[in-house]
Coordinates of C-alpha atoms and ligand atoms in Angstrom, one line a residue:
M1 CA 189.9 -174.8 -68.2
K2 CA 191.5 -174.1 -64.2
R3 CA 189.9 -174.7 -61.0
K4 CA 187.5 -172.8 -59.5
S5 CA 186.4 -171.9 -62.8
G6 CA 183.3 -169.7 -62.5
Q7 CA 181.6 -171.4 -65.3
D8 CA 181.4 -174.7 -64.1
R9 CA 177.6 -174.6 -63.1
A10 CA 177.9 -176.8 -60.1
I11 CA 180.6 -174.6 -58.7
T12 CA 178.2 -171.1 -59.3
K13 CA 174.8 -172.8 -58.1
N14 CA 174.6 -171.1 -55.0
W15 CA 176.6 -168.2 -55.5
K16 CA 174.8 -164.8 -55.0
P17 CA 174.0 -161.9 -57.4
A18 CA 177.3 -160.3 -55.9
T19 CA 180.0 -162.8 -56.0
L20 CA 178.6 -163.7 -59.8
A21 CA 179.0 -160.5 -60.9
V22 CA 182.7 -160.3 -59.4
R23 CA 183.9 -164.2 -60.1
G24 CA 180.7 -165.5 -62.9
G25 CA 181.9 -166.5 -66.4
T26 CA 185.5 -166.1 -65.1
A27 CA 187.4 -168.7 -67.4
R28 CA 191.6 -169.2 -66.9
S29 CA 194.0 -169.4 -69.7
E30 CA 196.9 -171.7 -69.1
Y31 CA 198.5 -168.5 -67.3
G32 CA 196.6 -168.6 -64.7
E33 CA 195.9 -165.1 -64.6
T34 CA 194.0 -163.2 -61.7
S35 CA 192.0 -161.1 -63.9
E36 CA 190.3 -162.1 -66.7
A37 CA 192.3 -162.3 -70.4
L38 CA 191.8 -160.2 -72.9
F39 CA 191.8 -161.7 -76.4
L40 CA 192.0 -159.3 -79.1
T41 CA 191.9 -161.8 -82.4
S42 CA 189.3 -161.5 -84.8
G43 CA 190.5 -165.4 -86.0
Y44 CA 191.9 -168.9 -84.5
C45 CA 194.0 -170.9 -86.2
Y46 CA 193.7 -175.2 -86.5
D47 CA 196.2 -177.5 -86.2
R48 CA 194.7 -179.8 -88.9
A49 CA 192.8 -178.6 -91.7
E50 CA 190.1 -182.0 -90.3
D51 CA 190.0 -179.7 -87.2
A52 CA 188.7 -176.5 -89.1
A53 CA 186.2 -178.7 -90.8
A54 CA 185.1 -179.9 -87.7
R55 CA 184.9 -177.1 -86.3
F56 CA 182.6 -175.4 -89.2
A57 CA 180.4 -178.2 -89.1
G58 CA 179.6 -178.5 -85.6
D59 CA 181.2 -181.5 -84.1
Q60 CA 184.1 -179.9 -82.7
V61 CA 184.4 -177.5 -79.8
G62 CA 186.6 -174.4 -80.2
M63 CA 186.0 -170.9 -81.9
T64 CA 186.2 -170.1 -85.3
Y65 CA 185.7 -166.5 -85.8
S66 CA 184.8 -163.4 -83.6
R67 CA 181.9 -162.3 -85.0
L68 CA 181.1 -165.7 -83.8
Q69 CA 182.8 -166.5 -80.6
N70 CA 185.4 -164.7 -78.6
P71 CA 186.7 -166.2 -75.3
T72 CA 186.7 -162.3 -73.1
V73 CA 183.4 -161.3 -75.0
E74 CA 182.5 -165.8 -74.0
M75 CA 182.7 -164.5 -70.3
L76 CA 181.1 -161.2 -70.2
E77 CA 177.4 -163.3 -71.6
Q78 CA 178.2 -166.0 -68.9
R79 CA 178.4 -163.4 -66.3
I80 CA 175.7 -161.2 -67.4
A81 CA 173.4 -164.6 -68.0
L82 CA 174.4 -166.1 -64.2
L83 CA 173.1 -162.5 -63.0
E84 CA 170.2 -162.5 -65.0
G85 CA 169.3 -165.9 -63.6
A86 CA 168.9 -166.6 -68.1
E87 CA 170.1 -169.8 -69.4
A88 CA 172.2 -168.1 -72.0
C89 CA 173.0 -164.6 -72.9
R90 CA 174.5 -162.7 -76.7
A91 CA 176.3 -159.4 -76.2
T92 CA 176.0 -156.9 -78.7
A93 CA 178.4 -153.6 -79.5
T94 CA 175.5 -150.9 -78.5
G95 CA 171.9 -151.1 -76.0
M96 CA 170.3 -150.7 -79.6
A97 CA 171.6 -153.8 -81.3
A98 CA 170.5 -155.9 -78.6
M99 CA 167.0 -154.4 -78.6
T100 CA 166.9 -154.3 -82.6
A101 CA 168.2 -158.0 -83.1
A102 CA 166.1 -159.0 -80.0
L103 CA 163.2 -157.6 -82.0
L104 CA 164.0 -159.0 -85.9
C105 CA 165.5 -162.0 -85.0
Q106 CA 161.5 -163.6 -84.0
L107 CA 159.2 -161.0 -86.7
S108 CA 158.3 -161.2 -89.8
A109 CA 156.0 -159.1 -92.4
G110 CA 152.0 -159.7 -91.4
D111 CA 153.1 -159.4 -87.1
H112 CA 152.7 -157.3 -84.4
V113 CA 154.2 -155.9 -81.8
V114 CA 152.4 -154.2 -78.4
A115 CA 155.0 -152.1 -77.2
A116 CA 155.0 -149.1 -74.2
K117 CA 154.5 -145.7 -74.9
A118 CA 156.9 -144.5 -72.9
A119 CA 160.7 -146.1 -74.0
F120 CA 164.1 -144.6 -75.0
G121 CA 163.8 -142.5 -77.6
S122 CA 165.9 -144.9 -80.1
C123 CA 163.5 -147.8 -78.9
R124 CA 160.2 -146.1 -80.2
W125 CA 161.4 -145.4 -83.3
L126 CA 161.9 -149.2 -84.2
T127 CA 158.4 -149.9 -83.5
D128 CA 157.1 -146.1 -84.8
T129 CA 159.1 -146.4 -87.7
L130 CA 161.8 -149.7 -88.4
L131 CA 159.0 -152.2 -87.6
P132 CA 156.3 -150.6 -90.2
K133 CA 159.0 -150.8 -93.1
F134 CA 159.3 -153.9 -93.0
G135 CA 155.6 -154.6 -92.8
I136 CA 155.8 -155.3 -89.0
A137 CA 152.4 -153.4 -87.4
T138 CA 152.8 -152.0 -83.9
T139 CA 150.7 -150.6 -81.4
T140 CA 151.9 -148.1 -78.5
I141 CA 149.9 -148.0 -75.6
D142 CA 150.4 -147.0 -71.9
A143 CA 152.1 -149.5 -70.4
R144 CA 151.5 -149.0 -66.9
D145 CA 147.4 -149.7 -67.9
T146 CA 147.8 -153.7 -67.3
D147 CA 144.3 -153.7 -69.1
A148 CA 145.4 -151.7 -72.3
W149 CA 148.1 -154.8 -72.8
E150 CA 145.3 -157.7 -73.2
A151 CA 142.9 -154.6 -75.2
A152 CA 145.8 -154.2 -77.2
V153 CA 146.8 -158.0 -78.7
Q154 CA 145.8 -159.3 -81.9
S155 CA 145.0 -162.7 -83.4
N156 CA 148.9 -162.2 -84.9
T157 CA 150.4 -160.5 -82.1
K158 CA 153.7 -162.2 -81.8
V159 CA 155.9 -159.4 -78.6
F160 CA 155.3 -157.3 -76.3
F161 CA 158.1 -154.9 -75.8
F162 CA 158.7 -152.3 -72.8
E163 CA 161.5 -151.2 -70.4
T164 CA 160.3 -150.7 -66.8
P165 CA 161.4 -147.6 -64.9
A166 CA 160.9 -146.2 -68.3
N167 CA 163.5 -143.6 -69.9
P168 CA 162.6 -140.6 -68.6
T169 CA 159.0 -140.3 -67.2
M170 CA 159.8 -143.1 -64.7
D171 CA 156.5 -145.2 -65.7
V172 CA 156.9 -148.7 -64.1
V173 CA 154.9 -151.6 -65.4
D174 CA 153.5 -155.0 -63.7
I175 CA 156.5 -157.4 -65.0
A176 CA 154.5 -160.3 -63.8
A177 CA 150.9 -158.9 -64.9
V178 CA 151.7 -157.9 -68.5
C179 CA 153.7 -161.5 -68.7
A180 CA 151.0 -163.3 -68.0
I181 CA 148.4 -161.9 -71.0
A182 CA 151.5 -162.2 -73.1
K183 CA 152.5 -166.3 -72.0
A184 CA 148.4 -166.9 -72.3
H185 CA 148.5 -165.7 -75.8
G186 CA 151.6 -167.4 -77.3
I187 CA 153.3 -164.0 -76.7
T188 CA 157.2 -163.8 -76.2
T189 CA 157.6 -160.6 -74.0
V190 CA 161.1 -158.6 -74.2
V191 CA 162.5 -156.1 -71.2
D192 CA 164.5 -153.8 -71.5
N193 CA 166.0 -153.5 -68.7
A194 CA 168.5 -150.9 -68.8
F195 CA 167.8 -148.6 -66.3
A196 CA 167.7 -151.2 -63.2
S197 CA 170.2 -153.3 -64.1
P198 CA 170.1 -157.4 -62.9
A199 CA 171.6 -156.5 -59.4
L200 CA 167.8 -154.6 -59.1
Q201 CA 165.9 -156.0 -60.8
R202 CA 165.7 -159.5 -62.9
P203 CA 162.3 -159.6 -65.1
M204 CA 162.7 -163.5 -65.9
E205 CA 161.6 -163.9 -61.9
F206 CA 158.5 -162.5 -62.9
G207 CA 157.8 -164.5 -66.2
A208 CA 159.7 -162.6 -69.0
D209 CA 161.2 -164.8 -71.8
V210 CA 164.1 -162.1 -73.2
V211 CA 165.9 -159.7 -71.3
A212 CA 168.0 -156.8 -73.7
Y213 CA 170.2 -154.6 -72.1
S214 CA 172.4 -151.3 -72.6
A215 CA 175.6 -152.9 -71.2
T216 CA 176.7 -148.6 -71.2
K217 CA 174.8 -148.1 -68.6
M218 CA 175.0 -149.8 -65.1
M219 CA 176.9 -152.4 -66.3
D220 CA 179.8 -150.4 -67.6
G221 CA 178.8 -147.3 -65.0
Q222 CA 181.8 -145.1 -65.5
G223 CA 181.0 -143.7 -69.0
R224 CA 183.5 -145.4 -70.7
V225 CA 182.3 -148.3 -73.9
L226 CA 179.0 -148.6 -75.9
A227 CA 177.8 -152.4 -75.2
G228 CA 174.4 -153.9 -75.4
A229 CA 173.6 -158.0 -74.1
I230 CA 170.2 -160.0 -75.0
C231 CA 169.3 -162.7 -72.2
G232 CA 166.5 -166.1 -73.1
T233 CA 166.4 -169.4 -73.1
R234 CA 169.2 -171.4 -74.4
D235 CA 167.0 -172.5 -77.2
W236 CA 166.0 -169.1 -77.7
I237 CA 168.9 -167.7 -78.3
D238 CA 170.5 -171.1 -80.3
T239 CA 167.5 -171.4 -83.0
V240 CA 166.1 -167.4 -83.1
L241 CA 168.7 -165.0 -82.1
L242 CA 172.0 -166.6 -83.4
P243 CA 171.1 -167.2 -86.6
F244 CA 170.5 -163.5 -86.6
H245 CA 173.5 -162.0 -84.8
R246 CA 175.6 -164.2 -86.5
N247 CA 174.9 -163.1 -89.6
T248 CA 174.0 -159.7 -89.7
G249 CA 176.9 -158.7 -86.9
P250 CA 176.0 -156.4 -84.2
T251 CA 179.0 -158.3 -82.0
L252 CA 180.6 -156.4 -79.6
S253 CA 184.5 -156.1 -79.3
A254 CA 186.6 -158.1 -77.2
F255 CA 188.0 -155.1 -75.8
N256 CA 184.3 -153.2 -74.9
A257 CA 183.7 -157.0 -73.3
W258 CA 186.2 -156.5 -70.9
V259 CA 186.0 -153.3 -70.2
V260 CA 182.2 -154.3 -68.9
L261 CA 183.6 -157.5 -66.7
K262 CA 185.8 -155.1 -65.0
G263 CA 182.6 -152.7 -64.8
L264 CA 180.2 -155.7 -63.6
E265 CA 182.8 -156.6 -60.5
T266 CA 181.4 -153.0 -59.0
L267 CA 177.9 -153.3 -60.4
D268 CA 176.5 -154.3 -57.1
L269 CA 178.9 -151.5 -55.0
R270 CA 178.4 -148.7 -57.3
I271 CA 174.0 -149.0 -57.8
R272 CA 173.2 -149.8 -54.2
R273 CA 175.6 -147.0 -53.0
Q274 CA 173.7 -144.9 -56.4
S275 CA 170.4 -145.4 -55.4
E276 CA 171.0 -144.5 -51.9
N277 CA 172.3 -141.4 -53.3
A278 CA 169.5 -141.0 -55.3
L279 CA 166.6 -140.9 -52.9
K280 CA 168.3 -138.3 -50.9
V281 CA 168.6 -136.1 -53.7
A282 CA 165.4 -136.5 -54.6
A283 CA 163.6 -136.0 -51.3
F284 CA 165.8 -132.8 -51.0
L285 CA 164.5 -131.5 -54.8
E286 CA 160.9 -132.6 -53.9
A287 CA 160.5 -130.4 -51.2
R288 CA 161.7 -127.5 -54.0
L289 CA 160.2 -128.3 -57.1
P290 CA 156.9 -128.6 -58.6
K291 CA 157.4 -132.2 -58.8
V292 CA 159.8 -135.1 -59.1
L293 CA 159.2 -138.7 -60.1
Y294 CA 161.5 -141.3 -58.5
P295 CA 160.1 -144.9 -58.0
G296 CA 162.0 -144.9 -55.2
L297 CA 159.9 -141.9 -53.3
E298 CA 156.4 -142.2 -51.8
S299 CA 155.1 -140.0 -53.7
H300 CA 155.8 -141.8 -56.9
P301 CA 152.2 -143.1 -58.3
Q302 CA 153.8 -146.7 -58.2
H303 CA 156.0 -146.7 -55.8
A304 CA 154.7 -149.8 -54.1
L305 CA 154.8 -152.1 -57.5
A306 CA 158.6 -150.9 -57.8
M307 CA 159.5 -151.8 -55.0
R308 CA 157.9 -155.4 -55.5
Q309 CA 159.8 -155.6 -58.7
M310 CA 162.9 -153.9 -57.7
E311 CA 165.6 -154.2 -54.8
M312 CA 166.2 -150.2 -54.6
A313 CA 164.9 -147.5 -57.4
G314 CA 168.0 -146.9 -59.0
P315 CA 170.1 -144.0 -59.5
I316 CA 168.3 -142.2 -62.3
F317 CA 164.5 -140.1 -62.1
S318 CA 162.8 -136.9 -63.3
L319 CA 162.2 -133.4 -62.3
Y320 CA 160.0 -130.8 -63.5
V321 CA 161.4 -127.6 -62.8
G322 CA 158.0 -125.3 -63.8
G323 CA 157.7 -122.9 -66.3
G324 CA 159.4 -124.4 -70.0
R325 CA 162.5 -125.0 -71.7
Q326 CA 164.1 -121.2 -70.3
E327 CA 163.6 -122.5 -66.7
A328 CA 164.5 -126.4 -67.6
H329 CA 168.1 -125.2 -69.5
G330 CA 168.6 -122.3 -66.6
L331 CA 169.0 -124.9 -64.0
L332 CA 171.4 -127.3 -66.2
N333 CA 173.2 -124.0 -66.3
A334 CA 173.8 -122.9 -63.1
L335 CA 174.8 -126.5 -62.0
Q336 CA 178.6 -126.3 -61.1
L337 CA 178.9 -130.3 -59.9
V338 CA 176.8 -132.1 -61.8
D339 CA 177.5 -132.4 -66.0
I340 CA 174.8 -131.8 -68.4
S341 CA 175.6 -134.9 -70.3
N342 CA 172.7 -137.6 -71.5
N343 CA 174.5 -140.8 -70.4
I344 CA 173.4 -142.3 -67.6
G345 CA 174.6 -145.3 -65.2
D346 CA 178.2 -143.1 -65.0
S347 CA 179.4 -143.1 -62.0
R348 CA 179.0 -138.8 -62.4
S349 CA 176.0 -137.0 -61.5
L350 CA 174.8 -135.6 -65.1
M351 CA 171.7 -134.1 -65.7
T352 CA 169.8 -133.4 -69.4
H353 CA 166.9 -132.0 -71.0
P354 CA 165.2 -134.9 -72.6
A355 CA 163.2 -133.1 -74.9
S356 CA 166.1 -131.3 -76.4
T357 CA 168.6 -133.9 -76.6
T358 CA 167.8 -137.6 -75.6
H359 CA 163.8 -137.8 -77.4
F360 CA 164.6 -135.0 -79.5
G361 CA 163.3 -137.2 -81.9
M362 CA 160.4 -137.8 -80.8
A363 CA 157.4 -135.8 -82.3
E364 CA 156.7 -133.3 -80.2
A365 CA 153.1 -134.5 -79.4
A366 CA 153.9 -137.8 -78.6
R367 CA 156.6 -136.8 -76.3
L368 CA 153.6 -134.8 -74.5
E369 CA 151.6 -137.6 -74.2
V370 CA 153.6 -139.2 -72.7
G371 CA 154.7 -136.0 -70.2
I372 CA 158.1 -135.6 -71.6
T373 CA 157.6 -131.8 -71.3
E374 CA 159.5 -128.8 -71.9
D375 CA 160.1 -128.1 -68.4
M376 CA 161.2 -131.7 -67.2
L377 CA 165.5 -133.2 -66.4
R378 CA 166.4 -136.1 -66.0
L379 CA 169.2 -136.8 -63.8
N380 CA 171.8 -139.4 -63.2
V381 CA 172.8 -139.3 -59.8
G382 CA 176.8 -140.3 -58.8
L383 CA 178.9 -141.3 -56.5
E384 CA 180.0 -138.5 -55.2
D385 CA 179.1 -137.4 -51.2
A386 CA 175.0 -137.3 -51.7
D387 CA 175.8 -134.5 -49.5
D388 CA 177.9 -132.7 -52.7
V389 CA 175.0 -133.3 -54.8
I390 CA 172.4 -131.4 -53.1
A391 CA 174.7 -128.5 -51.7
D392 CA 174.6 -127.9 -56.1
F393 CA 171.0 -128.3 -56.9
D394 CA 170.8 -125.6 -53.5
Q395 CA 172.7 -122.7 -55.4
A396 CA 172.0 -123.3 -58.6
L397 CA 168.4 -123.2 -57.5
R398 CA 169.0 -120.2 -55.5
A399 CA 171.1 -118.6 -58.7
I400 CA 167.6 -119.2 -61.0
G401 CA 165.7 -117.1 -58.2
R402 CA 164.1 -120.4 -56.1
Ligands
PLP1 C1 170.7 -145.8 -73.2 C2 169.2 -146.7 -73.4 C3 169.2 -147.7 -75.0 C4 170.1 -147.7 -76.2 O1 171.5 -148.6 -75.5 P1 173.0 -147.9 -76.3 O2 173.6 -148.9 -75.3 O3 173.0 -146.2 -75.7 O4 172.3 -148.3 -77.5 C5 168.2 -148.2 -74.7 N1 167.2 -148.7 -73.7 C6 167.3 -148.1 -72.9 C7 166.3 -147.8 -71.7 C8 168.6 -146.7 -72.4 O5 168.6 -146.2 -71.3

């Protein structure tokens, strides 16, 4: 490996997150390429049959097959681990592959999971539908209520699972308090950190055991590829996750890993500017609408907690238009700059109606219970000039008579 390798912990030790996001994990080939190389290969060749045998036996370092290892994917895994402050990371094809693997790799029939009620729709499907099918019991709670976590613990509880801020209700979970309860009971905490990214919030600093990502969101950040990642201790990744990951194969493609590597180079810049823009747009909308839920606004009931855990509040928030679906769809249809799209973390401003899109699969009663009403919209504020986004909302609100 070349000089200045971003994989040498002795060199990267004191680097700050913005530096790690650009250089962490970089390993150069014999050509000394500046930008990380894209290794589009499914397999690897060996000089001698004995080398193949030694690699399979684990006696020789080296790659054997891209479901197991790939140089480009490994660079991404190392960069994410460094950003997270984790010992190790394993990349996955999507965020949902990360959530599914992070849960299933450590659970067996007869185990119990406590999970947040307010969660990404597919995460709720895992806890409500998939896990129970395999004899794993689940309890969903109001994750903002720290006492509810303690009260839900059973003798067979193995995992706590939550996201903060949560999609799309912007519930904030007290990471340190919930992880302390888990530790006291020998429970593993899995945090879905998609909304914040490691640039704004590092759950392991508050005691989380496992941090899982949709890298599709802030990490790619430009709406191009799907990707996911799971971070943990070296021992947990190697002994608990790897046997599951290698044999079930939710592996990230080298091409998508390369795109996310390029995305990470600008993560710090993007998320800070998007957070600034989101605060401006949220403040404007708060004055014009019945309710805006953004942890960056003082009006958010958990503003102080959010700001203790996060450096900035991120690009995403929810707004309530008043009325019902007709009013919410009316505002969406009147926008000229902001796109109607259910993706988030993108450099473009995108807005969606969760009840009819991302959370359509959730039972209506469950939606209402967590506050996903028919007049709720979820906005991702992009990198456009905030004044242009505000002007678009201003014209759209006037167009619908507000
Ligand atoms: C998008 C998202 C996921 C799923 O990620 P994919 O990359 O779309 O599979 C999981 N959790 C949260 C909080 C998300 O926003």
